[in-house]
Amino acid sequence: MAKYLIEVPHGADKASCVLAVKIFLQTGSHFLTHADWGCLDGEHKAWIIADVASKDEANYILPPAFRSSAKITLLTNFTAKDLFEQEIYHQS
């Protein structure tokens, strides 16, 4: 399994916030009901960390209405050994 950060934006108005939270909570999915939200700090996004097999699987966690706007990032933990013994992949 890989670990992914799923970031889901929504509108900044009250109705958009309420609707996004309501949709997440009504799904019953453990991932969605335990999302972290930035709304109270002006960052109108939800974040979920999920251990799943692929980005596609991470995307399918989300309700269909949020899939196209979500950003899904593979998370990697590097050690000091990684830095000295291997070349770490880097996109320019």
Coordinates of N, CA and C in Angstrom, one line a residue:
M1 N 0.8 -1.2 0.0 CA 0.0 0.0 0.0 C 0.9 1.2 0.0
A2 N 0.4 2.3 -0.6 CA 1.0 3.6 -0.6 C 0.2 4.5 0.2
K3 N 0.8 5.6 0.6 CA 0.1 6.7 1.4 C -0.1 7.9 0.5
Y4 N -1.4 8.4 0.4 CA -1.7 9.5 -0.4 C -2.4 10.6 0.5
L5 N -2.0 11.8 0.1 CA -2.7 13.0 0.7 C -3.7 13.4 -0.4
I6 N -5.0 13.5 0.0 CA -6.1 13.9 -0.8 C -6.5 15.2 -0.4
E7 N -6.5 16.2 -1.3 CA -6.9 17.6 -1.0 C -8.1 17.9 -1.8
V8 N -9.1 18.3 -1.1 CA -10.4 18.6 -1.8 C -10.9 20.0 -1.6
P9 N -10.8 20.9 -2.6 CA -11.3 22.3 -2.4 C -12.8 22.4 -2.6
H10 N -13.3 23.4 -2.0 CA -14.8 23.7 -2.2 C -14.9 25.3 -2.1
G11 N -16.1 25.8 -2.4 CA -16.3 27.2 -2.4 C -16.2 27.8 -1.0
A12 N -15.8 29.1 -1.0 CA -15.6 29.8 0.3 C -16.9 30.3 1.0
D13 N -18.0 30.3 0.3 CA -19.2 30.8 0.9 C -19.8 29.7 1.9
K14 N -20.6 30.2 2.8 CA -21.1 29.3 3.8 C -21.9 28.1 3.3
A15 N -22.7 28.3 2.2 CA -23.5 27.2 1.7 C -22.6 26.2 1.1
S16 N -21.5 26.5 0.4 CA -20.6 25.6 -0.1 C -19.9 24.7 1.0
C17 N -19.5 25.4 2.0 CA -18.9 24.7 3.2 C -19.8 23.7 3.8
V18 N -21.0 24.2 4.1 CA -22.0 23.3 4.7 C -22.3 22.1 3.8
L19 N -22.5 22.3 2.5 CA -22.8 21.2 1.6 C -21.6 20.2 1.5
A20 N -20.4 20.7 1.4 CA -19.2 19.8 1.3 C -19.1 19.0 2.6
V21 N -19.2 19.6 3.8 CA -19.2 18.8 5.0 C -20.3 17.8 5.1
K22 N -21.5 18.2 4.7 CA -22.7 17.3 4.7 C -22.5 16.1 3.8
I23 N -22.0 16.4 2.6 CA -21.8 15.3 1.7 C -20.7 14.3 2.2
F24 N -19.6 14.8 2.8 CA -18.6 13.9 3.3 C -19.2 13.1 4.5
L25 N -19.9 13.7 5.4 CA -20.4 13.0 6.5 C -21.5 12.0 6.2
Q26 N -22.3 12.3 5.1 CA -23.4 11.4 4.8 C -22.9 10.2 4.0
T27 N -21.7 10.2 3.5 CA -21.2 9.0 2.8 C -21.0 7.8 3.7
G28 N -20.7 8.0 4.9 CA -20.4 6.9 5.8 C -19.0 6.4 5.7
S29 N -18.3 6.8 4.7 CA -16.9 6.3 4.5 C -16.0 6.8 5.7
H30 N -15.2 5.9 6.3 CA -14.3 6.2 7.3 C -13.4 7.4 6.9
F31 N -12.9 7.3 5.7 CA -12.0 8.3 5.2 C -12.6 9.7 5.2
L32 N -13.8 9.7 4.7 CA -14.5 11.0 4.6 C -15.0 11.6 5.9
T33 N -15.5 10.7 6.8 CA -16.0 11.2 8.0 C -14.9 11.6 9.0
H34 N -13.6 11.3 8.6 CA -12.5 11.7 9.4 C -11.6 12.7 8.7
A35 N -12.1 13.4 7.7 CA -11.4 14.4 7.0 C -11.0 15.6 7.9
D36 N -10.0 16.3 7.6 CA -9.6 17.5 8.3 C -9.9 18.7 7.4
W37 N -10.5 19.7 8.0 CA -11.0 20.9 7.3 C -10.2 22.1 7.6
G38 N -10.0 23.0 6.7 CA -9.3 24.3 6.9 C -10.2 25.5 6.9
C39 N -11.5 25.3 6.8 CA -12.5 26.4 6.6 C -12.4 27.5 7.7
L40 N -12.2 27.1 9.0 CA -12.2 28.0 10.1 C -11.0 28.9 10.0
D41 N -10.0 28.6 9.2 CA -8.8 29.4 9.0 C -8.8 30.0 7.6
G42 N -9.9 30.0 6.9 CA -10.0 30.6 5.6 C -9.5 29.8 4.5
E43 N -9.1 28.5 4.7 CA -8.6 27.6 3.7 C -9.7 26.6 3.4
H44 N -10.5 26.8 2.4 CA -11.7 26.0 2.1 C -11.3 24.8 1.4
K45 N -10.8 23.8 2.2 CA -10.4 22.5 1.6 C -10.5 21.5 2.7
A46 N -10.7 20.2 2.3 CA -10.6 19.1 3.2 C -9.4 18.3 2.9
W47 N -8.8 17.7 3.9 CA -7.6 16.8 3.6 C -7.8 15.5 4.2
I48 N -7.4 14.5 3.5 CA -7.5 13.1 3.9 C -6.2 12.4 3.6
I49 N -5.7 11.6 4.6 CA -4.5 10.7 4.3 C -5.0 9.3 4.2
A50 N -4.8 8.6 3.1 CA -5.3 7.3 2.9 C -4.2 6.4 2.5
D51 N -4.2 5.2 3.1 CA -3.3 4.1 2.6 C -4.1 3.2 1.6
V52 N -3.8 3.4 0.4 CA -4.4 2.7 -0.7 C -3.4 2.2 -1.7
A53 N -3.9 1.4 -2.7 CA -2.9 0.9 -3.7 C -2.5 1.8 -4.8
S54 N -3.3 2.8 -5.1 CA -3.0 3.7 -6.3 C -3.7 5.0 -6.2
K55 N -3.3 6.0 -7.0 CA -4.0 7.3 -7.1 C -5.5 7.1 -7.5
D56 N -5.7 6.2 -8.4 CA -7.1 5.9 -8.8 C -7.9 5.5 -7.7
E57 N -7.4 4.6 -6.9 CA -8.1 4.1 -5.7 C -8.4 5.2 -4.7
A58 N -7.4 6.1 -4.6 CA -7.6 7.3 -3.7 C -8.7 8.2 -4.2
N59 N -8.7 8.3 -5.5 CA -9.8 9.2 -6.1 C -11.2 8.6 -5.9
Y60 N -11.3 7.3 -5.9 CA -12.6 6.6 -5.8 C -13.1 6.7 -4.4
I61 N -12.3 7.1 -3.4 CA -12.7 7.3 -2.0 C -13.7 8.5 -2.0
L62 N -13.5 9.5 -2.9 CA -14.3 10.7 -2.9 C -15.6 10.6 -3.6
P63 N -16.6 11.4 -3.1 CA -17.9 11.4 -3.8 C -17.6 11.9 -5.2
P64 N -18.4 11.5 -6.2 CA -18.1 11.9 -7.6 C -18.0 13.4 -7.9
A65 N -18.8 14.2 -7.1 CA -18.8 15.6 -7.3 C -17.5 16.3 -7.0
F66 N -16.6 15.6 -6.2 CA -15.3 16.2 -5.8 C -14.1 15.6 -6.5
R67 N -14.3 14.6 -7.3 CA -13.2 13.8 -7.9 C -12.4 14.7 -8.9
S68 N -13.1 15.5 -9.7 CA -12.3 16.3 -10.7 C -11.5 17.4 -10.1
S69 N -11.9 17.9 -9.0 CA -11.2 19.0 -8.4 C -10.2 18.6 -7.3
A70 N -10.1 17.4 -6.9 CA -9.2 16.9 -5.9 C -7.8 16.8 -6.4
K71 N -6.9 17.1 -5.5 CA -5.4 16.9 -5.8 C -5.0 15.8 -4.9
I72 N -4.4 14.8 -5.6 CA -3.9 13.6 -4.9 C -2.4 13.5 -5.0
T73 N -1.7 13.4 -3.9 CA -0.3 13.4 -3.8 C 0.2 12.2 -3.1
L74 N 1.1 11.5 -3.8 CA 1.8 10.3 -3.2 C 2.8 10.9 -2.1
L75 N 2.7 10.3 -0.9 CA 3.5 10.7 0.2 C 4.7 9.7 0.4
T76 N 5.9 10.2 0.5 CA 7.0 9.4 0.7 C 7.8 9.8 1.9
N77 N 8.3 8.9 2.7 CA 9.1 9.1 3.8 C 10.6 8.8 3.5
F78 N 11.5 9.8 3.5 CA 12.9 9.6 3.2 C 13.6 9.5 4.5
T79 N 14.7 8.7 4.5 CA 15.6 8.6 5.7 C 16.9 9.1 5.3
A80 N 17.8 9.3 6.3 CA 19.2 9.8 6.0 C 19.9 8.8 5.1
K81 N 19.6 7.5 5.3 CA 20.2 6.4 4.5 C 19.8 6.6 3.0
D82 N 18.6 7.0 2.7 CA 18.1 7.2 1.4 C 18.9 8.3 0.7
L83 N 19.2 9.4 1.5 CA 20.0 10.5 0.9 C 21.4 10.1 0.5
F84 N 22.0 9.2 1.3 CA 23.4 8.9 1.0 C 23.6 7.7 0.1
E85 N 22.7 6.8 0.1 CA 22.8 5.5 -0.7 C 22.1 5.5 -2.0
Q86 N 21.1 6.3 -2.2 CA 20.3 6.3 -3.4 C 20.1 7.7 -3.9
E87 N 19.9 7.7 -5.2 CA 19.5 9.0 -5.9 C 18.0 9.1 -5.7
I88 N 17.6 10.2 -5.1 CA 16.2 10.5 -4.9 C 15.7 11.2 -6.2
Y89 N 14.6 10.6 -6.7 CA 13.9 11.1 -7.9 C 13.5 12.6 -7.6
H90 N 13.8 13.4 -8.6 CA 13.4 14.8 -8.5 C 12.9 15.3 -9.9
Q91 N 11.7 15.9 -10.0 CA 11.3 16.5 -11.2 C 11.8 17.9 -11.2
S92 N 12.3 18.3 -12.3 CA 12.8 19.7 -12.5 C 11.6 20.6 -12.8

